[in-house]
Short mmCIF file of C-alpha atoms in Angstrom, two decimals:
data_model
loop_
_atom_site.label_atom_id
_atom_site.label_comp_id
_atom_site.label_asym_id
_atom_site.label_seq_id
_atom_site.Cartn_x
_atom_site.Cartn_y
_atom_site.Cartn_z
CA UNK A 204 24.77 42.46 -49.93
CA UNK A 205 22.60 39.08 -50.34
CA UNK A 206 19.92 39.16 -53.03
CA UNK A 207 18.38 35.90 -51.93
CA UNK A 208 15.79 35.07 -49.65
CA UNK A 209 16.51 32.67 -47.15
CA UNK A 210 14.82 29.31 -46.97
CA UNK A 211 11.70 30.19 -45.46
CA UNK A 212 10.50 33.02 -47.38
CA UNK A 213 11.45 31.11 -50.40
CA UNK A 214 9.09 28.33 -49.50
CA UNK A 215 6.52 31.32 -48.02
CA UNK A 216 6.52 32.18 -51.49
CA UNK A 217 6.14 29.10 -53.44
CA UNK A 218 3.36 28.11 -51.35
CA UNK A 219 1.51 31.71 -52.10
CA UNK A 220 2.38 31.32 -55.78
CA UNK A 221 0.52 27.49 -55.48
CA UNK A 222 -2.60 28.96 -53.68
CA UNK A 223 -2.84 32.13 -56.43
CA UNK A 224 -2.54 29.97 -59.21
CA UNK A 225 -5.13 27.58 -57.55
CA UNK A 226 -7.27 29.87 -56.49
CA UNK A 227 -7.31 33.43 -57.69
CA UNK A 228 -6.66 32.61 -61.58
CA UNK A 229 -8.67 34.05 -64.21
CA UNK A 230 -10.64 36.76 -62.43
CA UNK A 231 -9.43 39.82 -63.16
CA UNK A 232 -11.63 40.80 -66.03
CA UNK A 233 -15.22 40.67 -64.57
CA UNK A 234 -16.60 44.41 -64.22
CA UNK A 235 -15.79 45.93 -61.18
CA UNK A 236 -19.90 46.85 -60.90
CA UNK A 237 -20.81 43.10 -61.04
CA UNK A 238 -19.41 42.53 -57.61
CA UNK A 239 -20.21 39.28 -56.23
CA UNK A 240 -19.80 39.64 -52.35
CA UNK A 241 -20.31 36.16 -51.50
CA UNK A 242 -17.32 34.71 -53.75
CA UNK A 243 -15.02 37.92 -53.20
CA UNK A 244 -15.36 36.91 -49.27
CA UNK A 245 -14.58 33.37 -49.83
CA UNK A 246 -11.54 33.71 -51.64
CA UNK A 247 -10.95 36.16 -48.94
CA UNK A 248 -11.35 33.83 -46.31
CA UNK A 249 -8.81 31.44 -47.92
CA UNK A 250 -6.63 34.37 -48.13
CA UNK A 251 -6.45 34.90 -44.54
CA UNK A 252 -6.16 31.19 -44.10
CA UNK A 253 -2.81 31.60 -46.10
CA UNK A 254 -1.90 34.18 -44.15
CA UNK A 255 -2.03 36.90 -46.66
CA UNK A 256 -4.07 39.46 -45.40
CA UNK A 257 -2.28 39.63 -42.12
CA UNK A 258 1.16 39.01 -42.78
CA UNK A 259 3.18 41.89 -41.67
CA UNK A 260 1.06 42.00 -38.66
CA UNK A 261 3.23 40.78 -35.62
CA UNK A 262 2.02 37.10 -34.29
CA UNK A 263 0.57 38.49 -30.58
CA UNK A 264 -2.33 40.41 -32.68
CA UNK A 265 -3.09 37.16 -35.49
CA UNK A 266 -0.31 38.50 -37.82
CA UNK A 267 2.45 36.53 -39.19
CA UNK A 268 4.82 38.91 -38.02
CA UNK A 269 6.98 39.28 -41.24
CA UNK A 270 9.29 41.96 -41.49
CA UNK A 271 8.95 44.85 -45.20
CA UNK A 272 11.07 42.33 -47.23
CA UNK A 273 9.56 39.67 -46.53
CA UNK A 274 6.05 40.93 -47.12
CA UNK A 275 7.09 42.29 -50.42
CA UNK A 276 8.39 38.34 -51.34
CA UNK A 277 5.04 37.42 -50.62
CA UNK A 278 2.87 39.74 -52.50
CA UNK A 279 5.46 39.55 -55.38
CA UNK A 280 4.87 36.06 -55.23
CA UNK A 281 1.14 36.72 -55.11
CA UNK A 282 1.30 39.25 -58.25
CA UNK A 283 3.41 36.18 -60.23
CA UNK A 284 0.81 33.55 -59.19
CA UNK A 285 -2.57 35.42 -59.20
CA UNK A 286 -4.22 36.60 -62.56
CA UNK A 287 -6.42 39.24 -60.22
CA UNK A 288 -4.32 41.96 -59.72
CA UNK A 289 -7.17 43.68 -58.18
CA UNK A 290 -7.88 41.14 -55.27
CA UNK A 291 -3.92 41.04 -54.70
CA UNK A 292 -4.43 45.09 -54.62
CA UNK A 293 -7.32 44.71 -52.09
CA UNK A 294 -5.45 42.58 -49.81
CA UNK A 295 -2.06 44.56 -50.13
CA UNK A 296 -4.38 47.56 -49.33
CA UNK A 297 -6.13 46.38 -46.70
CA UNK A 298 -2.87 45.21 -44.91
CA UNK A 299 -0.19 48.02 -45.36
CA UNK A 300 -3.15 51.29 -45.51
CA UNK A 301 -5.53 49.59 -42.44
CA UNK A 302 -3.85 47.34 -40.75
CA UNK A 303 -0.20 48.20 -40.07
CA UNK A 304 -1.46 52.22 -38.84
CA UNK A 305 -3.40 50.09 -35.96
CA UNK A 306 -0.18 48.27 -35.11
CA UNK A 307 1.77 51.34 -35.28
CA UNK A 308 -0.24 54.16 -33.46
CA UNK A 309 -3.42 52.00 -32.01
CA UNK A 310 -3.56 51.35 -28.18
CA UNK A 311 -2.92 47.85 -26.66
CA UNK A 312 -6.80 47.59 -26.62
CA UNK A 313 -7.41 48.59 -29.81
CA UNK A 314 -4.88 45.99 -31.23
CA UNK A 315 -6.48 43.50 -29.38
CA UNK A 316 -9.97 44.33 -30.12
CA UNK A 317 -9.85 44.93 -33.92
CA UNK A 318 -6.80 43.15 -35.38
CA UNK A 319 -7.43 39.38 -35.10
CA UNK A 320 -10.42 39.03 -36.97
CA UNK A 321 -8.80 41.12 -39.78
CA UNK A 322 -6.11 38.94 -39.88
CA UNK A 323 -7.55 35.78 -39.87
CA UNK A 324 -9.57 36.95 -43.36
CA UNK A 325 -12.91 37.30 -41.07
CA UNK A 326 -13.46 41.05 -41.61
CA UNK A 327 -11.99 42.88 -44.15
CA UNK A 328 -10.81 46.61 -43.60
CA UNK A 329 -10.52 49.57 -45.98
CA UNK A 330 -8.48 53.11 -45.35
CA UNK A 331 -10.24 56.39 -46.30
CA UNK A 332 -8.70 59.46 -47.05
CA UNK A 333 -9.17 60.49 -50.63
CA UNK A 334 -11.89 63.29 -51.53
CA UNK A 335 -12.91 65.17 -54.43
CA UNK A 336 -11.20 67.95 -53.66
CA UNK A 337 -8.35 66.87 -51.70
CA UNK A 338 -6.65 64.39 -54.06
CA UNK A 339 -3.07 64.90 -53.92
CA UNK A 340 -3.49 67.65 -51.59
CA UNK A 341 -4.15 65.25 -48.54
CA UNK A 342 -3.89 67.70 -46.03
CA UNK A 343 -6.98 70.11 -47.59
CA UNK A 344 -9.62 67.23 -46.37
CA UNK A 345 -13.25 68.72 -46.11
CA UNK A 346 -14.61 65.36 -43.94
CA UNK A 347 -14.67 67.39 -40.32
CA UNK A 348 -14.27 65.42 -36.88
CA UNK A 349 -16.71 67.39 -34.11
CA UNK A 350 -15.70 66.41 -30.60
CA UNK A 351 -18.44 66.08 -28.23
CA UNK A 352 -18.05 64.72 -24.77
CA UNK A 353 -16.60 61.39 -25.28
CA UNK A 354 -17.76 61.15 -28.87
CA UNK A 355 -16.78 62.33 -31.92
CA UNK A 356 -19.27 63.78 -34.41
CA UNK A 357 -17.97 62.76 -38.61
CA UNK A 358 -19.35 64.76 -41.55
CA UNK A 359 -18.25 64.69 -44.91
CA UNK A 360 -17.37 62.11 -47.45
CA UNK A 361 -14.46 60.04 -49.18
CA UNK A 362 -14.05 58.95 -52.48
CA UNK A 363 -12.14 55.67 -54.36
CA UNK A 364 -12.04 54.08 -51.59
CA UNK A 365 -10.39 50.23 -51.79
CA UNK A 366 -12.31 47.52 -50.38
CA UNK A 367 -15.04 49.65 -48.87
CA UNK A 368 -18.52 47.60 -50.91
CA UNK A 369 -16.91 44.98 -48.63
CA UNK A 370 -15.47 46.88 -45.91
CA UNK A 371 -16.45 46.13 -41.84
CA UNK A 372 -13.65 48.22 -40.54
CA UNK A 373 -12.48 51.76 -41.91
CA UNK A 374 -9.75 53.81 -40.91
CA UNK A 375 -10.75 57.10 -41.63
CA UNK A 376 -8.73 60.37 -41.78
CA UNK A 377 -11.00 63.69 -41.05
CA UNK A 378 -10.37 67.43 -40.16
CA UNK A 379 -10.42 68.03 -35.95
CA UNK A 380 -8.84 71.35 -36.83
CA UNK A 381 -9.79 73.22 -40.38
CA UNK A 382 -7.15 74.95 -42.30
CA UNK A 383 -4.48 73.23 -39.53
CA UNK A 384 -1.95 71.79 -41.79
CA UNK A 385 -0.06 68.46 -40.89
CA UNK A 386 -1.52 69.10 -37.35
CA UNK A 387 -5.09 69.77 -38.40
CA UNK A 388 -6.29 65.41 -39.26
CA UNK A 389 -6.89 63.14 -36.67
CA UNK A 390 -7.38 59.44 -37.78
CA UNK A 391 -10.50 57.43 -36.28
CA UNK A 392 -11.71 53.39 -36.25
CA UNK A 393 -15.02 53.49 -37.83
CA UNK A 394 -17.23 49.96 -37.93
CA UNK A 395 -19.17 49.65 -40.73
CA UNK A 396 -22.70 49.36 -39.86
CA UNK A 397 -22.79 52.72 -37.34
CA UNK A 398 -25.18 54.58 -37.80
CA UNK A 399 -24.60 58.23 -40.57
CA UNK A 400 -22.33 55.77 -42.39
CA UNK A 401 -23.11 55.35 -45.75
CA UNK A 402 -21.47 53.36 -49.33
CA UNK A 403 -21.78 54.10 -52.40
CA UNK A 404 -22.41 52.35 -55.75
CA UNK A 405 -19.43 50.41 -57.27
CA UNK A 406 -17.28 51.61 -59.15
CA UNK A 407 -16.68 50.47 -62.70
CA UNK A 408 -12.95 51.12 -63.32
CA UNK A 409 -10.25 50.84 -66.59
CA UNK A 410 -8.09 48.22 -64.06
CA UNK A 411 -7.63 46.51 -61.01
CA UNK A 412 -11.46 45.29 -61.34
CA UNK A 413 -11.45 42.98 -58.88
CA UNK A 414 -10.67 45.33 -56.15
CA UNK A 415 -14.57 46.54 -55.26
CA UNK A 416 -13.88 50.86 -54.99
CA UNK A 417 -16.75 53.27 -53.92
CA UNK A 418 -17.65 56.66 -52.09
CA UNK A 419 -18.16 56.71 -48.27
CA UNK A 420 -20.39 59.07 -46.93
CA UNK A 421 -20.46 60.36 -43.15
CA UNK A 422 -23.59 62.14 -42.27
CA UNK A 423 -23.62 62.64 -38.17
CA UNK A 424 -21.61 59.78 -37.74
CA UNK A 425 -21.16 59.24 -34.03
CA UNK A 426 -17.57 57.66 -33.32
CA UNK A 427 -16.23 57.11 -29.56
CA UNK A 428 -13.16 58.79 -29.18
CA UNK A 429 -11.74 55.42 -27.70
CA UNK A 430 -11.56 54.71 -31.24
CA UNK A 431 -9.58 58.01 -32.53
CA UNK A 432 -6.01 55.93 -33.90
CA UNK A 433 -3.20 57.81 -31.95
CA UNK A 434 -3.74 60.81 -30.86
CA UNK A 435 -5.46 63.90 -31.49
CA UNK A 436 -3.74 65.75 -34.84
CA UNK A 437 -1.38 62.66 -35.30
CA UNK A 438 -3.62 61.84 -38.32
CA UNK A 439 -1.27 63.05 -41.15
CA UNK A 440 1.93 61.03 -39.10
CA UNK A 441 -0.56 58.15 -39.33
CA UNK A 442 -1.49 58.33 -43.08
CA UNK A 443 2.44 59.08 -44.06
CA UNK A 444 3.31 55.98 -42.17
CA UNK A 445 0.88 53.82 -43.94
CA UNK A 446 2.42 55.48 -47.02
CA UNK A 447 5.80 54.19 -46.61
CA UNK A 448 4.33 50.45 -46.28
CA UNK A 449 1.97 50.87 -48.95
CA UNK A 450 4.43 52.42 -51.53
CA UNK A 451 7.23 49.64 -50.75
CA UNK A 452 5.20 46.77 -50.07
CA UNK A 453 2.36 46.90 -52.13
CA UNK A 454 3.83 47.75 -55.26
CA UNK A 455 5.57 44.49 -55.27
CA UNK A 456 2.43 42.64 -56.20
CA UNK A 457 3.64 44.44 -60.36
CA UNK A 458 6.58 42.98 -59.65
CA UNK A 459 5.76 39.35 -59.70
CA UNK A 460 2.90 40.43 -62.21
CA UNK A 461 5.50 41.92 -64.66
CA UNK A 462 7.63 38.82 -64.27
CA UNK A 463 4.88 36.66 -65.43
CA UNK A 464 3.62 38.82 -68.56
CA UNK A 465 7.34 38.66 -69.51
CA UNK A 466 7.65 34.98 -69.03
CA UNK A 467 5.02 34.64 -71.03
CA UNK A 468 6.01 37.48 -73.62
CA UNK A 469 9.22 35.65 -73.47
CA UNK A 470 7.60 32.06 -74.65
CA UNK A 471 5.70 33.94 -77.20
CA UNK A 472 8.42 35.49 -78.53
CA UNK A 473 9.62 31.88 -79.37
CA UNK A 474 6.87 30.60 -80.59
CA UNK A 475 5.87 33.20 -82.94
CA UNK A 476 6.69 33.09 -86.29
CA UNK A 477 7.34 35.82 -88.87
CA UNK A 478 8.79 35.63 -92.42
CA UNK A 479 10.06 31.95 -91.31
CA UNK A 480 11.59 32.75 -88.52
CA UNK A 481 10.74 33.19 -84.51
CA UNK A 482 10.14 37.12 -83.83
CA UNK A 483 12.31 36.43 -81.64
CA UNK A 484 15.25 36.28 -83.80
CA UNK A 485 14.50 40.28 -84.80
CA UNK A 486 16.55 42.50 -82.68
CA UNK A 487 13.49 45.09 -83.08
CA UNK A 488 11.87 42.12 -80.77
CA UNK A 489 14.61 41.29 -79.00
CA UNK A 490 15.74 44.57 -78.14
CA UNK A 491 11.84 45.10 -76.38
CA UNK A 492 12.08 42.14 -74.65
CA UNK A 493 15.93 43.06 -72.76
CA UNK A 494 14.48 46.99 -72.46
CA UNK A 495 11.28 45.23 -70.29
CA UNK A 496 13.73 43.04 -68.40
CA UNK A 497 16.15 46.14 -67.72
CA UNK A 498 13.20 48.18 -66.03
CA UNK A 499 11.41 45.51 -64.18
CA UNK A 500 15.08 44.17 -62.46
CA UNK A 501 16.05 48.20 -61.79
CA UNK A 502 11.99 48.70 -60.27
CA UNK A 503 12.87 45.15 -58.21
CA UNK A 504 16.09 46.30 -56.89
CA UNK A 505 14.83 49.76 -55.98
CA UNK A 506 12.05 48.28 -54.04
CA UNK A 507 13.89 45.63 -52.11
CA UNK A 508 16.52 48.82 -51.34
CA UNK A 509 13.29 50.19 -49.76
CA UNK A 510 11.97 47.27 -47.62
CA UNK A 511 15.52 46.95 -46.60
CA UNK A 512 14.93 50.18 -45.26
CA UNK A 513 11.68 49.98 -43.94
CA UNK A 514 12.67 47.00 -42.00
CA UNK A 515 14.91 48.32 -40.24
CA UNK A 516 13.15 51.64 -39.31
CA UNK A 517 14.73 53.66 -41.41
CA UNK A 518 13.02 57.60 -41.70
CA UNK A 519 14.42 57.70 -45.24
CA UNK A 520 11.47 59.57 -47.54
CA UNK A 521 13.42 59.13 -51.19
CA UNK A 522 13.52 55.24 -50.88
CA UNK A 523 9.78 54.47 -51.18
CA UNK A 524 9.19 57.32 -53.64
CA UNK A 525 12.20 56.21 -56.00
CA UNK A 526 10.63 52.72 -55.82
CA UNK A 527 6.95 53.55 -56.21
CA UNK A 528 7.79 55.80 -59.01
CA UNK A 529 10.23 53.16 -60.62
CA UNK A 530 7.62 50.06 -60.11
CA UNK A 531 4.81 52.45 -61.39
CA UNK A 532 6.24 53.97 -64.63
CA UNK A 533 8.06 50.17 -65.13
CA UNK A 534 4.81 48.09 -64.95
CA UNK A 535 3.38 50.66 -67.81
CA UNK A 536 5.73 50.68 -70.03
CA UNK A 537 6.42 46.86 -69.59
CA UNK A 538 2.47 46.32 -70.39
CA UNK A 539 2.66 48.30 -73.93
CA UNK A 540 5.83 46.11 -74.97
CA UNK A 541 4.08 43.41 -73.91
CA UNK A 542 0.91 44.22 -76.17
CA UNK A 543 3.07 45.49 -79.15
CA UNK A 544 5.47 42.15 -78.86
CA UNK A 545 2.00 40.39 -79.30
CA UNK A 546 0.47 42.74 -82.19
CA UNK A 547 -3.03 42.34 -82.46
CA UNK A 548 -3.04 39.25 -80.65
CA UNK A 549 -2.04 42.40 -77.62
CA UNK A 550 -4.98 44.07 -78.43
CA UNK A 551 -7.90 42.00 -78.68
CA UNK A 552 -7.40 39.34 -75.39
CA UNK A 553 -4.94 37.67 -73.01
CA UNK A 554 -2.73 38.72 -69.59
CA UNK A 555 -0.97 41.40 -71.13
CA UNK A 556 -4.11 43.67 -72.06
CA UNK A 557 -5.35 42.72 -68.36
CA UNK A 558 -2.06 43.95 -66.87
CA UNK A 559 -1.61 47.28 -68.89
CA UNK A 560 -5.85 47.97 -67.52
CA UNK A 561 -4.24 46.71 -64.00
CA UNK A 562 -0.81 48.67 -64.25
CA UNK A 563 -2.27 52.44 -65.70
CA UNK A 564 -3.61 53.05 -62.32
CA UNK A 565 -0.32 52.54 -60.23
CA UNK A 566 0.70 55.60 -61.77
CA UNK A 567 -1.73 57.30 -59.94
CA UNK A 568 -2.55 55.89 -56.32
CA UNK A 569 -0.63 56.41 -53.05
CA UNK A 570 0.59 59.57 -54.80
CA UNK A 571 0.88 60.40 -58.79
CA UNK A 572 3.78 59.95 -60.43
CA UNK A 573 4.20 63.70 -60.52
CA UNK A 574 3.89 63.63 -56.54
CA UNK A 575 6.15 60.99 -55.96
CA UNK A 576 8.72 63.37 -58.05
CA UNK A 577 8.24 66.58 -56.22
CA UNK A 578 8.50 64.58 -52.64
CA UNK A 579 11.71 63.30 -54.13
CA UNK A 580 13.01 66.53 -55.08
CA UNK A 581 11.76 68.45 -51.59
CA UNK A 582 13.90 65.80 -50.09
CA UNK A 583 16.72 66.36 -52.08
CA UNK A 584 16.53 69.68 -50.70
CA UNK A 585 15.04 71.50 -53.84
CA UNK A 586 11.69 73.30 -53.81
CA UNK A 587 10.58 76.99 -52.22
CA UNK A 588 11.75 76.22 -48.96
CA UNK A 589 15.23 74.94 -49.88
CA UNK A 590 18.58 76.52 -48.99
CA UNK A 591 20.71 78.74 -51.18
CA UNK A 592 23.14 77.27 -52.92
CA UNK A 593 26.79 78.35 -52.13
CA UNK A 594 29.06 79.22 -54.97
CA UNK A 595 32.59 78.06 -55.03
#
């Protein structure tokens, strides 16, 4: 086993790192609901010059072609350099949830047609699926796909959906057959601007704030069924294989954002004195500090396990839920040390109030905790449907 990158991802990294800190510093605590368009597009436009928002894409379509581990170097090493975990979050999201089910399950022309521009940081896509009453029940969607001739007919609605204030492209997953299981969704390319399309008001959210979130509404939305995403009833293999990417890859953006609050926790630690001494020097301190190192280089080492994987095609379904679960539950916990190391100092300002805010919701997106748990245990062969146990 090597636990090193090799020479180019390293400098990959250092040069995201350089453009985060330069550029995407300091924003994370503006209100999701004061949304300025015109400066989340810029910095998105220097994000695609970076390569960011295209990166696992492969180099024919605009992409940089990089393989799972090497995308989750770079967005761990745009979590460490970034104080926005939400813009990191929109990218990640609009790469691994959008882009990568086009480059999976699209046609040659749709590739061609739709993924350069949303690698290059022109155009900006955002992956609906979520509804009010089909949260962690994916499958139960209400949004119904009508075929008509050549055209397909979309009515219904989604709800927190990533990136779409901002949105020109949506991959959107909708009922072609009600009540028909895995079989029952078919996935569709939607441009935003056609006509029964519909956004909602901003969200104003606990974390991730500079990711803009909102409802999308389709009311007689007419969609060519050139631009149905694989075919018809694949939608569910689409959505589980953005899953894999998005639970591996994207979750590595807490990584490099825990490493930095514990730097920093670390320095403070130091620096703080108490009854003459550093804090530091009090194993009640101490102690926190090793416990927040333990979990974030277990989460690290189960995600890398899992990009390992991915890159290499791997069908494995208990990788990416151990690591999701592990990066999810770490980043938490590692943001209450991080406030209680501080005292009220934790409470009142600074990065590590921002990253608990930015961390509470990765306990709940691509799948709850409590999800990721029972997917772990179906595949470990537990659940109604498993096998009886033989006694020896």
């Amino acid at each position: 086993m090597n636990f090193e990158f090799d020479a180019d991802t390293e400098e990959m990294c250092a040069m995201v790192v350089a453009f985060a800190q330069r550029e995407l510093a300091g924003r994370g605590e503006a209100a999701s609901s004061t949304l300025d368009v015109g400066d989340f597009r810029r910095r998105w436009q220097l994000a695609g010059e970076q390569g960011l928002v295209g990166g696992a894409v492969p180099v024919d379509y605009g992409g940089s072609g990089l393989d799972a581990v090497a995308s989750s170097a770079v967005m761990e090493a745009l979590g460490y350099g970034s104080g926005d975990a939400g813009f990191a979050f929109s990218i990640a999201a609009h790469l691994f949830a959008s882009l990568m089910p086009i480059v999976e399950f699209g046609t040659e022309e749709q590739k061609r047609e739709w993924l350069p521009a949303l690698c290059s940081g022109e155009r900006i896509a955002a992956h609906g699926i979520t509804e009010p009453e089909a949260g962690s029940d994916a499958l139960n969607l209400r949004t119904r796909a009508v075929r008509k001739g050549d055209e397909y007919v979309l009515q219904g609605g989604k709800c927190f959906t990533t990136n779409a204030p901002v949105a020109d492209v949506f991959v959107v997953q909708a009922a072609t057959e009600p009540n028909g299981g895995f079989f029952g969704l078919t996935a569709f390319i939607v441009e935003a601007g056609t006509p029964g399309l519909s956004v909602g008001p901003v969200y104003d959210k606990v974390g991730l704030r500079g990711s803009p979130t909102s409802d999308v509404h389709f009311d007689g939305c007419v969609v060519p069924a050139r631009q149905m995403l694989g075919a018809e009833g694949m939608g569910a293999s689409v959505f589980s294989a953005s899953m894999k990417w998005e639970r591996v890859c994207l979750f590595a953006i807490y990584l490099g954002a825990m490493r930095r609050v514990l730097e920093s926790t670390v320095g403070y630690a130091g620096d703080r004195e108490q009854f003459g001494s550093p804090i530091g020097d009090f194993q009640a301190v101490s102690h926190r500090v090793v416990d927040m190192t333990l979990r974030l280089e277990c989460a690290r080492l189960l995600l890398y396990k899992a990009a390992w994987g991915l890159a290499r095609g791997s069908q494995d379904e208990i990788a990416p839920a151990l690591a999701k679960l592990a990066v999810s539950e770490a980043a938490v916990q590692l943001g209450l040390d991080a406030i209680q190391v501080r005292g009220g100092l934790g409470v009142v300002e600074g990065e590590a109030a921002t990253f608990l805010r930015d961390a509470l919701p990765s306990r709940v997106f691509s799948g709850t905790s409590e999800i990721q748990k029972n997917n772990i245990a179906r595949a470990l062969g537990l659940g109604k449907n498993r096998r009886p146990h033989r006694r020896h």
